[in-house]
Short mmCIF file of C-alpha atoms in Angstrom, two decimals:
data_model
loop_
_atom_site.label_atom_id
_atom_site.label_comp_id
_atom_site.label_asym_id
_atom_site.label_seq_id
_atom_site.Cartn_x
_atom_site.Cartn_y
_atom_site.Cartn_z
CA MET A 221 -0.09 -0.13 -0.37
CA LEU A 222 2.55 2.18 1.11
CA ARG A 223 4.28 1.56 -2.59
CA SER A 224 1.02 2.48 -4.30
CA LEU A 225 1.19 5.74 -6.54
CA LYS A 226 -1.80 7.42 -5.09
CA GLY A 227 -0.58 7.29 -1.99
CA CYS A 228 2.71 8.78 -3.10
CA PHE A 229 0.79 11.97 -4.34
CA ALA A 230 -1.82 12.33 -1.44
CA TRP A 231 1.39 15.05 -0.54
CA SER A 232 -0.55 16.95 2.17
CA THR A 233 -2.32 13.93 3.96
CA CYS A 234 0.19 11.33 3.89
CA LEU A 235 3.80 12.18 3.59
CA LYS A 236 3.84 15.52 4.87
CA GLU A 237 1.48 14.85 7.64
CA THR A 238 3.73 11.38 8.44
CA PHE A 239 6.59 13.74 9.07
CA VAL A 240 4.64 15.83 11.46
CA GLY A 241 3.47 13.10 13.11
CA ILE A 242 6.91 11.52 13.57
CA PHE A 243 8.30 14.52 14.73
CA GLN A 244 6.15 14.45 17.85
CA MET A 245 7.38 10.37 18.19
CA ASN A 246 10.11 8.86 20.00
CA ILE A 247 10.79 6.30 17.13
CA LEU A 248 13.03 3.46 18.87
CA ASP A 249 12.80 0.72 15.98
CA LEU A 250 12.38 1.44 12.32
CA THR A 251 13.30 -1.96 11.28
CA GLY A 252 10.89 -4.52 9.30
CA ALA A 253 8.27 -3.61 6.53
CA PRO A 254 7.36 0.00 7.15
CA ALA A 255 4.06 -0.63 6.47
CA THR A 256 3.50 -3.04 9.62
CA LYS A 257 6.43 -1.88 12.06
CA LEU A 258 6.44 1.78 13.68
CA LEU A 259 7.49 0.77 16.77
CA ARG A 260 8.28 3.30 19.86
CA ILE A 261 8.53 2.93 23.56
CA SER A 262 5.09 4.45 24.04
CA VAL A 263 3.22 2.03 22.37
CA CYS A 264 5.13 -1.23 24.19
CA PRO A 265 3.92 -1.12 27.41
CA GLY A 266 5.94 -4.00 29.67
CA SER A 267 8.76 -4.66 26.44
CA SER A 268 12.12 -3.50 28.53
CA VAL A 269 14.35 -1.10 26.32
CA LYS A 270 17.19 -4.08 27.00
CA SER A 271 14.66 -7.07 25.34
CA LYS A 272 14.04 -4.49 22.34
CA LEU A 273 17.16 -3.81 21.68
CA GLU A 274 17.94 -7.23 21.56
CA HIS A 275 15.44 -7.85 19.09
CA VAL A 276 16.55 -5.40 16.42
CA LEU A 277 20.05 -7.12 17.13
CA GLU A 278 18.40 -9.86 16.22
CA VAL A 279 16.87 -8.35 13.06
CA VAL A 280 19.76 -6.27 12.01
CA MET A 281 21.94 -9.11 12.24
CA GLU A 282 19.31 -11.03 10.08
CA HIS A 283 18.87 -8.42 7.30
CA ARG A 284 22.66 -6.31 7.80
CA LYS A 285 21.74 -2.79 6.38
CA GLY A 286 18.05 -2.92 6.62
CA TYR A 287 16.67 0.21 8.04
CA MET A 288 18.92 0.55 10.75
CA ALA A 289 22.15 3.53 10.33
CA PRO A 290 25.37 1.95 10.20
CA GLU A 291 26.64 3.20 13.56
CA TYR A 292 24.46 0.84 14.92
CA ILE A 293 25.51 -1.59 12.62
CA ASP A 294 29.01 -1.21 12.59
CA LYS A 295 29.56 -0.11 16.74
CA GLY A 296 26.55 -0.61 18.57
CA ILE A 297 25.83 3.22 18.37
CA ILE A 298 21.95 4.78 19.08
CA SER A 299 22.23 8.16 17.92
CA LYS A 300 20.62 10.77 17.28
CA LYS A 301 19.81 10.58 14.03
CA LEU A 302 19.30 7.18 13.96
CA ASP A 303 16.01 7.68 13.27
CA ILE A 304 16.22 9.73 10.66
CA PHE A 305 18.65 7.17 9.08
CA SER A 306 15.33 4.54 9.25
CA LEU A 307 13.20 6.97 7.80
CA GLY A 308 15.55 7.86 4.83
CA VAL A 309 15.41 4.38 4.25
CA ILE A 310 11.90 4.23 4.32
CA ILE A 311 11.19 6.89 2.00
CA ILE A 312 13.81 5.66 -0.74
CA GLU A 313 11.61 2.53 -0.36
CA ILE A 314 8.71 4.33 -1.17
CA MET A 315 9.36 6.39 -3.90
CA THR A 316 11.50 3.22 -5.90
CA GLY A 317 9.92 0.28 -4.52
CA HIS A 318 13.04 -1.07 -3.18
CA LYS A 319 15.18 0.19 0.33
CA GLU A 320 18.48 -0.46 -1.36
CA TYR A 321 20.26 3.27 -1.52
CA PRO A 322 23.22 4.33 -3.21
CA ASP A 323 26.87 4.08 -1.98
CA GLU A 324 28.09 7.80 -1.61
CA THR A 325 31.78 7.26 -2.85
CA GLU A 326 30.06 5.25 -5.63
CA THR A 327 26.85 7.13 -7.13
CA SER A 328 26.40 10.76 -7.31
CA SER A 329 22.77 12.02 -5.29
CA GLN A 330 21.97 13.53 -8.75
CA GLN A 331 22.81 10.82 -10.88
CA TYR A 332 20.78 8.70 -8.37
CA ILE A 333 17.84 11.32 -8.33
CA GLU A 334 18.46 11.98 -12.02
CA LEU A 335 17.57 7.59 -12.73
CA VAL A 336 14.93 7.43 -10.34
CA LEU A 337 13.35 10.51 -11.78
CA ASN A 338 13.63 9.07 -15.01
CA LYS A 339 11.41 6.13 -13.81
CA TRP A 340 8.98 8.60 -12.47
CA ARG A 341 8.06 10.61 -15.20
CA HIS A 342 5.43 9.13 -16.92
CA ARG A 343 3.38 7.62 -14.17
CA PRO A 344 1.84 10.70 -12.48
CA ARG A 345 -0.37 10.84 -15.48
CA LYS A 346 -2.24 7.99 -14.31
CA ALA A 347 -2.56 8.78 -10.82
CA PRO A 348 -6.19 9.77 -9.65
CA GLY A 349 -6.28 13.60 -8.70
CA TYR A 350 -3.69 14.36 -10.65
CA THR A 351 -3.51 17.95 -11.60
CA SER A 352 -0.29 19.24 -12.70
CA GLY A 353 2.79 17.51 -13.77
CA ASP A 354 5.27 20.12 -12.82
CA ILE A 355 4.12 20.55 -9.53
CA ASP A 356 4.21 16.74 -8.55
CA TYR A 357 8.05 16.49 -10.56
CA GLN A 358 9.24 18.96 -8.36
CA GLN A 359 7.58 16.84 -5.28
CA ILE A 360 8.97 13.74 -6.51
CA LYS A 361 12.25 14.80 -6.66
CA ARG A 362 12.30 16.62 -3.45
CA CYS A 363 11.44 13.72 -1.60
CA ILE A 364 14.23 11.87 -2.91
CA GLN A 365 16.33 14.06 -1.81
CA ILE A 366 15.25 14.56 1.47
CA GLY A 367 15.55 10.37 1.77
CA LEU A 368 19.14 10.97 0.29
CA LEU A 369 20.10 13.42 2.81
CA CYS A 370 18.31 11.05 5.38
CA VAL A 371 20.69 8.22 4.46
CA LYS A 372 24.27 9.92 4.86
CA PHE A 373 27.15 8.11 6.36
CA ASP A 374 27.63 10.51 8.66
CA GLN A 375 25.25 11.20 11.41
CA VAL A 376 25.85 14.89 11.59
CA LYS A 377 24.83 15.56 8.13
CA ARG A 378 21.51 14.05 8.29
CA PRO A 379 18.92 16.15 8.73
CA THR A 380 16.62 16.89 11.69
CA ILE A 381 12.67 16.03 11.85
CA ARG A 382 12.16 20.24 11.94
CA GLN A 383 14.41 20.69 8.71
CA ILE A 384 12.62 18.08 6.93
CA ILE A 385 8.89 19.36 7.65
CA LYS A 386 10.55 23.10 6.70
CA MET A 387 11.96 20.94 3.14
CA LEU A 388 8.14 19.91 2.71
CA ASP A 389 7.42 23.13 3.14
CA GLY A 390 9.66 24.81 0.54
CA THR A 391 11.09 27.62 3.52
CA GLU A 392 14.64 25.43 3.40
CA GLY A 393 16.52 24.00 0.08
CA ALA A 394 16.46 19.47 -0.32
CA GLU A 395 19.48 20.30 -1.56
CA ALA A 396 21.70 21.47 0.81
CA GLU A 397 22.90 20.20 3.26
CA CYS A 398 22.47 22.20 6.86
CA PHE A 399 25.79 22.59 8.51
CA ASP A 400 24.18 25.70 10.81
CA GLU A 401 21.77 23.11 12.58
CA ARG A 402 25.57 20.71 13.27
CA LYS A 403 26.30 23.05 15.98
CA ASP A 404 24.15 22.05 18.34
CA ASP A 405 25.06 18.52 18.25
CA MET A 406 28.97 19.50 17.47
CA ASP A 407 31.96 19.19 20.04
CA PRO A 408 33.37 23.27 20.33
CA ARG A 409 36.54 20.85 19.64
CA ASP A 410 35.47 20.30 16.07
CA ASN A 411 35.44 23.92 15.09
CA LEU A 412 39.26 24.35 16.45
CA GLY A 413 41.05 24.29 12.74
CA ARG A 414 38.10 26.42 11.65
CA CYS A 415 38.28 29.42 13.13
CA MET A 416 41.10 31.85 11.99
CA ASP A 417 40.58 35.51 11.62
CA ALA A 418 41.86 35.88 8.44
CA SER A 419 42.61 40.15 9.35
CA LYS A 420 45.40 38.31 11.75
CA GLY A 421 46.41 35.93 9.91
CA PHE A 422 46.31 32.33 10.99
CA GLY A 423 48.35 31.74 14.32
CA PHE A 424 49.16 28.52 15.31
CA SER A 425 49.76 29.56 18.79
CA ASP A 426 46.14 30.62 18.46
CA VAL A 427 43.89 27.54 17.58
CA ALA A 428 43.15 26.11 20.76
CA LYS A 429 41.67 30.27 21.81
CA ALA A 430 39.37 29.83 18.57
CA ARG A 431 35.57 29.47 18.55
CA ALA A 432 33.87 30.56 16.01
CA ARG A 433 33.64 29.17 12.52
CA SER A 434 35.70 30.05 9.63
CA GLU A 435 33.76 29.26 6.75
CA VAL A 436 31.93 31.72 5.68
CA ALA A 437 29.25 30.83 3.22
CA LYS A 438 28.41 27.88 1.41
CA ALA A 439 26.80 27.34 -2.05
CA ARG A 440 25.83 24.62 -4.74
CA ALA A 441 27.88 25.65 -7.63
CA SER A 442 26.77 23.20 -10.48
CA TYR A 443 24.61 19.38 -10.67
CA THR A 444 28.57 18.12 -11.62
CA LYS A 445 31.93 18.39 -10.65
CA VAL A 446 33.77 22.21 -10.26
CA VAL A 447 37.31 21.79 -11.03
CA CYS A 448 38.09 25.76 -11.31
CA CYS A 449 37.72 28.84 -9.65
CA ASP A 450 38.96 32.47 -9.48
CA PHE A 451 38.55 35.91 -7.54
CA SER A 452 38.28 39.18 -9.56
CA SER A 453 41.33 41.46 -8.84
CA ASP A 454 38.67 43.62 -6.04
CA GLY A 455 37.42 40.36 -4.44
CA LYS A 456 33.64 41.22 -5.55
CA LEU A 457 33.25 38.71 -7.89
CA LEU A 458 33.85 34.97 -8.38
CA ALA A 459 33.46 33.01 -10.78
CA THR A 460 33.46 28.61 -10.90
CA GLY A 461 33.42 25.96 -13.99
CA GLY A 462 33.45 22.32 -14.09
CA HIS A 463 31.76 19.17 -15.70
CA ASP A 464 28.68 21.13 -17.02
CA LYS A 465 30.16 23.18 -18.80
CA LYS A 466 29.07 26.06 -18.02
CA VAL A 467 31.08 29.20 -15.36
CA VAL A 468 28.93 30.43 -12.73
CA LEU A 469 29.70 33.82 -11.81
CA TRP A 470 29.20 34.91 -8.54
CA GLY A 471 28.58 37.78 -6.22
CA THR A 472 30.61 37.08 -2.78
CA GLU A 473 29.58 39.93 -0.69
CA PRO A 474 26.75 38.26 -0.04
CA LEU A 475 27.97 34.63 -2.25
CA ARG A 476 25.05 35.08 -5.01
CA PRO A 477 24.98 33.84 -8.42
CA LYS A 478 25.36 37.12 -10.90
CA SER A 479 25.30 34.90 -14.28
CA VAL A 480 25.87 31.93 -15.98
CA LEU A 481 28.32 31.56 -18.83
CA GLU A 482 27.00 28.99 -21.39
CA GLU A 483 29.21 28.93 -25.24
CA HIS A 484 31.25 25.83 -24.42
CA SER A 485 30.92 22.61 -25.81
CA PHE A 486 32.83 20.69 -23.33
CA LEU A 487 33.35 20.69 -19.70
CA ILE A 488 35.50 24.14 -18.15
CA THR A 489 38.94 23.35 -16.83
CA ASP A 490 40.57 26.37 -15.95
CA VAL A 491 39.07 30.54 -15.33
CA ARG A 492 41.07 33.38 -14.59
CA PHE A 493 39.71 36.92 -14.16
CA SER A 494 42.34 39.84 -15.59
CA PRO A 495 44.12 41.63 -13.14
CA SER A 496 43.39 44.68 -14.54
CA MET A 497 40.05 44.92 -16.41
CA SER A 498 37.10 43.64 -15.93
CA ARG A 499 37.41 40.40 -17.40
CA LEU A 500 37.60 36.95 -17.81
CA ALA A 501 39.02 34.42 -19.81
CA THR A 502 38.00 30.78 -20.03
CA SER A 503 39.28 27.19 -21.56
CA SER A 504 37.59 23.91 -22.20
CA PHE A 505 37.67 20.34 -23.48
CA ASP A 506 36.50 21.46 -26.51
CA LYS A 507 39.88 23.31 -27.54
CA THR A 508 38.84 26.74 -27.34
CA VAL A 509 39.63 30.01 -25.06
CA ARG A 510 37.15 32.38 -24.79
CA VAL A 511 37.40 35.97 -23.44
CA TRP A 512 34.14 37.23 -21.31
CA ASP A 513 32.96 40.94 -19.83
CA ALA A 514 32.53 40.70 -16.37
CA ASP A 515 29.57 43.23 -16.42
CA ASN A 516 28.15 41.97 -19.67
CA THR A 517 27.97 37.90 -19.68
CA ASP A 518 25.32 37.35 -22.40
CA TYR A 519 28.02 36.95 -24.99
CA SER A 520 31.79 36.40 -24.95
CA LEU A 521 33.86 38.97 -26.59
CA ARG A 522 36.69 36.66 -28.63
CA THR A 523 36.50 32.78 -29.20
CA PHE A 524 40.18 31.61 -29.79
CA THR A 525 40.49 28.84 -32.08
CA GLY A 526 43.40 27.10 -33.17
CA HIS A 527 44.59 24.49 -30.24
CA SER A 528 44.83 21.03 -31.73
CA ALA A 529 43.68 18.99 -28.27
CA SER A 530 41.66 20.10 -25.21
CA VAL A 531 42.88 23.63 -23.71
CA MET A 532 44.16 22.22 -19.95
CA SER A 533 44.82 25.99 -18.17
CA LEU A 534 45.40 29.70 -19.37
CA ASP A 535 46.21 33.35 -17.85
CA PHE A 536 46.49 36.74 -18.07
CA HIS A 537 49.68 38.83 -18.75
CA PRO A 538 49.90 40.85 -15.53
CA ASN A 539 51.44 43.56 -17.25
CA LYS A 540 49.74 43.26 -20.82
CA GLU A 541 46.17 43.88 -21.05
CA ASP A 542 45.47 42.69 -24.51
CA MET A 543 47.83 39.33 -24.21
CA ILE A 544 46.39 36.32 -22.81
CA CYS A 545 47.94 32.32 -23.06
CA SER A 546 47.07 28.99 -23.28
CA CYS A 547 48.21 25.73 -23.32
CA ASP A 548 46.68 22.06 -24.06
CA SER A 549 47.02 18.84 -23.48
CA ASP A 550 49.31 18.22 -26.67
CA GLY A 551 52.43 20.27 -25.19
CA GLU A 552 51.28 23.71 -27.25
CA VAL A 553 51.54 27.18 -25.37
CA ARG A 554 49.82 29.91 -27.42
CA SER A 555 49.39 33.49 -26.46
CA TRP A 556 46.91 35.80 -28.05
CA SER A 557 45.81 39.30 -28.84
CA ILE A 558 42.43 39.93 -27.11
CA ASN A 559 42.06 43.44 -28.82
CA ASN A 560 42.67 41.85 -32.76
CA GLY A 561 41.40 38.66 -31.90
CA SER A 562 45.00 36.95 -33.48
CA CYS A 563 47.14 34.46 -32.52
CA LEU A 564 50.96 36.04 -31.39
CA THR A 565 52.77 32.87 -30.18
CA CYS A 566 52.42 29.29 -30.97
CA VAL A 567 55.13 26.80 -29.50
CA LYS A 568 55.30 23.29 -28.47
CA VAL A 569 57.43 23.13 -25.45
CA PHE A 570 56.82 19.91 -24.13
CA LYS A 571 56.00 16.34 -24.82
CA GLY A 572 52.72 15.13 -23.10
CA GLY A 573 50.41 17.59 -21.81
CA ALA A 574 50.44 20.15 -19.69
CA THR A 575 48.36 20.56 -16.65
CA GLN A 576 48.56 24.04 -15.15
CA MET A 577 49.85 27.54 -16.25
CA ARG A 578 50.03 30.71 -14.31
CA PHE A 579 51.78 34.39 -15.16
CA GLN A 580 54.89 35.45 -12.64
CA PRO A 581 52.60 37.94 -10.54
CA CYS A 582 53.19 41.84 -10.43
CA LYS A 583 56.78 40.86 -12.36
CA GLY A 584 55.31 38.79 -15.44
CA LYS A 585 58.91 38.25 -16.34
CA TYR A 586 58.55 34.22 -16.20
CA LEU A 587 55.34 31.78 -17.32
CA ALA A 588 54.91 28.48 -14.78
CA VAL A 589 53.96 25.59 -17.20
CA ALA A 590 53.04 22.16 -15.32
CA SER A 591 53.79 18.72 -17.60
CA ASP A 592 53.67 15.67 -16.03
CA LYS A 593 56.46 15.54 -13.09
CA THR A 594 58.18 18.40 -14.54
CA ILE A 595 57.58 22.86 -13.87
CA TYR A 596 58.65 24.45 -17.55
CA ILE A 597 59.55 28.47 -16.85
CA LEU A 598 58.78 30.31 -19.79
CA ASP A 599 59.89 34.01 -21.02
CA GLY A 600 56.48 35.62 -19.91
CA VAL A 601 56.30 37.66 -23.64
CA THR A 602 57.58 35.34 -26.41
CA GLN A 603 56.95 32.14 -24.45
CA HIS A 604 60.10 30.55 -25.50
CA ALA A 605 62.25 28.52 -22.61
CA CYS A 606 64.56 31.05 -20.49
CA ARG A 607 65.83 28.62 -18.18
CA ASN A 608 66.12 25.13 -16.95
CA PRO A 609 63.00 22.88 -15.82
CA LEU A 610 62.23 22.48 -11.74
CA GLN A 611 62.14 19.08 -11.58
CA GLY A 612 62.41 17.01 -8.18
CA HIS A 613 58.73 15.59 -7.95
CA ASN A 614 57.76 11.64 -8.27
CA LYS A 615 54.45 12.11 -9.41
CA LEU A 616 52.42 14.26 -11.96
CA ILE A 617 52.39 17.74 -10.70
CA GLN A 618 48.32 18.22 -10.05
CA SER A 619 48.40 22.02 -9.26
CA LEU A 620 50.72 25.36 -8.86
CA CYS A 621 50.47 28.66 -7.95
CA TRP A 622 52.65 32.20 -7.49
CA ASP A 623 52.18 34.44 -3.83
CA SER A 624 51.24 38.05 -4.37
CA ALA A 625 54.53 39.20 -4.86
CA GLY A 626 55.68 36.89 -7.34
CA ASP A 627 58.63 35.91 -4.84
CA TYR A 628 57.40 32.47 -4.61
CA LEU A 629 56.40 29.37 -6.71
CA ALA A 630 53.93 26.55 -5.43
CA SER A 631 53.48 23.11 -7.03
CA VAL A 632 51.68 19.86 -5.69
CA THR A 633 51.68 15.91 -6.67
CA GLU A 634 49.33 13.44 -4.70
CA ASP A 635 52.10 12.97 -2.11
CA SER A 636 54.11 15.83 -1.64
CA ALA A 637 53.98 19.81 -1.97
CA ARG A 638 57.56 21.84 -3.21
CA ILE A 639 58.53 25.35 -2.40
CA TRP A 640 60.61 27.24 -5.58
CA SER A 641 62.70 30.61 -4.44
CA PHE A 642 62.88 33.19 -7.12
CA THR A 643 64.00 36.02 -5.13
CA SER A 644 66.69 37.92 -6.37
CA GLY A 645 69.37 34.90 -6.67
CA HIS A 646 67.40 32.28 -6.29
CA ASP A 647 66.25 31.97 -9.89
CA GLY A 648 64.10 28.89 -8.92
CA GLU A 649 65.64 27.09 -6.34
CA PHE A 650 64.24 24.42 -4.62
CA VAL A 651 64.21 25.50 -0.98
CA HIS A 652 60.96 23.47 0.62
CA GLU A 653 59.17 20.15 0.88
CA LEU A 654 56.43 18.89 2.52
CA ASN A 655 55.35 15.30 2.13
CA CYS A 656 52.29 14.13 2.51
CA SER A 657 51.30 11.33 5.34
CA ARG A 658 48.30 11.02 5.39
CA ASN A 659 45.80 12.60 2.38
CA LYS A 660 46.38 13.14 -0.96
CA PHE A 661 47.54 17.17 -2.33
CA TYR A 662 44.96 18.29 -5.34
CA SER A 663 45.27 21.92 -5.70
CA CYS A 664 47.37 24.65 -3.70
CA VAL A 665 47.11 28.47 -3.01
CA PHE A 666 48.99 31.36 -0.99
CA HIS A 667 46.69 32.56 1.74
CA PRO A 668 46.21 36.39 0.69
CA THR A 669 47.46 37.83 4.17
CA TYR A 670 49.04 34.96 5.91
CA LEU A 671 51.81 34.78 3.18
CA SER A 672 54.12 32.54 4.90
CA LEU A 673 51.19 30.41 4.42
CA LEU A 674 50.31 27.68 1.99
CA VAL A 675 46.44 26.37 1.71
CA ILE A 676 46.71 22.92 0.33
CA GLY A 677 43.42 20.74 -1.36
CA CYS A 678 43.23 17.54 -0.38
CA TYR A 679 40.23 14.90 -0.32
CA GLU A 680 37.49 16.73 2.26
CA SER A 681 40.16 18.78 3.84
CA LEU A 682 42.72 21.32 4.17
CA GLU A 683 45.93 21.80 4.92
CA LEU A 684 47.58 24.27 5.97
CA TRP A 685 51.28 24.79 5.60
CA ASP A 686 53.63 27.63 7.52
CA ILE A 687 56.30 27.54 5.41
CA ARG A 688 58.30 29.56 7.63
CA GLU A 689 57.40 28.05 11.31
CA LYS A 690 57.32 24.21 10.08
CA ASN A 691 54.48 24.11 11.41
CA THR A 692 51.00 21.98 9.58
CA MET A 693 47.31 21.94 10.66
CA THR A 694 44.48 19.85 8.91
CA PHE A 695 40.92 21.31 8.58
CA ASN A 696 38.78 18.14 8.23
CA ASN A 697 35.63 18.09 7.15
CA ALA A 698 36.06 20.86 4.36
CA HIS A 699 34.43 19.48 1.67
CA GLU A 700 32.42 15.80 0.91
CA GLY A 701 35.10 14.97 -1.96
CA THR A 702 38.14 16.16 -3.64
CA ILE A 703 39.12 19.70 -3.77
CA SER A 704 39.93 20.30 -6.94
CA ALA A 705 41.01 23.77 -7.39
CA LEU A 706 41.30 26.90 -4.69
CA ALA A 707 41.71 30.60 -4.69
CA ALA A 708 42.60 33.61 -3.07
CA SER A 709 41.96 37.39 -2.72
CA SER A 710 44.14 39.66 -1.56
CA ALA A 711 41.59 42.37 -1.48
CA THR A 712 39.39 40.69 1.17
CA GLY A 713 41.54 37.87 2.48
CA LYS A 714 39.08 35.45 1.10
CA VAL A 715 40.01 31.93 0.10
CA ALA A 716 37.51 30.17 -2.05
CA SER A 717 37.10 26.15 -2.49
CA VAL A 718 35.15 24.13 -5.03
CA SER A 719 34.98 20.47 -5.07
CA HIS A 720 33.70 17.34 -6.36
CA ASP A 721 31.24 17.42 -3.98
CA ARG A 722 29.68 20.08 -6.90
CA PHE A 723 29.49 22.69 -3.78
CA VAL A 724 31.92 26.06 -3.35
CA LYS A 725 32.61 27.82 -0.39
CA LEU A 726 34.33 30.94 1.29
CA TRP A 727 36.82 30.89 3.89
CA LYS A 728 37.83 33.59 6.14
#
């Protein structure tokens, strides 16, 4: 009966009221068929909690996953969110006909939602009392989203019943994972690593005194992986791009989308703002580079074609407003004139594909290009090699960045981070190295105010490396996936992070 289409679409009298009723209950056990079992202490006179739990354990041993939360199955822990997990399994069973739910590490929520919606797409018209396909479709989607939130492996990330009701009322997004409500359930010590004031720098001696969160904003940037980001020179705009072939332009005060750039035909690989003008540029697997007016993003100002392979990265010259460079997966580096739309130089620099390229800030003397395990240092104007490559990494270089003065270059691979000095008398000299001990490195950026601090993006966490003090500190649970790109704004003191979890976050 619970699986009937009619029941699913009687929204105000079925699902929504059920959630409101459950909010007033004290649910102990949601094992067994949801149509026949909703056991509560208050309706089981004469049954001791111990005997009830023994019965639950027997059921769990038989059915393994069932309706029971993983913390109970694995560790025997009865958490505050145990019943929320069970409710999520029931919701998923109602919407799909079975109680299997996707593994967070294997199937993205969006893929699962689309799969289920495709099966439901033509069913509402058959239901009695059908009035609006759009409304029903959105209700189905929201219900699936709520179910997936409820079955999060980490109990802290599951919503409360109050939040679920708000989601059903439409006053709270089911797409968002509610972080603010975690405060009551969290140990204050969990926040210590996320609370430094950027105006004072990240002082390691002050960590124990820190109380407030450093995460100041969070938003879903895409329904697919996000792989690049950059701040405008004044820090008021942030651009993000990724696998959905779109670039989202955000206002940062507060963090809200302003416009979407949609001319590329394949995934976005890089996005960069001009340091001196209201422009941004994007590169893509579609082998093109596009330049946009940040104040009018209805269409691109220029589209550069000529690369024979996917364009992997690009950057504006810091001193030449008309010049932009790009590199592709075939080892070719090109420079372009924005004003006349022509290719200025085309150089085959190395064998194999490029990962990332960045001009030396302020000076513009060098252009650093990462390819495989090597960093090639090119002349900033001619793009010819002007010194020996920087070597020493044992794995593919994932990311590189300059400090704001252009004195130091950082590079990261999965297992290490290196610092190279370009100060007077140290033209590309290797000076520091941090070996990865726990989590793989994927991205990096120098902190905008604490200048000796390198922020490294890992899988779900941020690693802070104080090069001067030779200390490190980890921010756990920064994201729920690989932190694919980082950006820093000297104007605002903020750091932006984007991840394969589809979210963008601002930190301060």
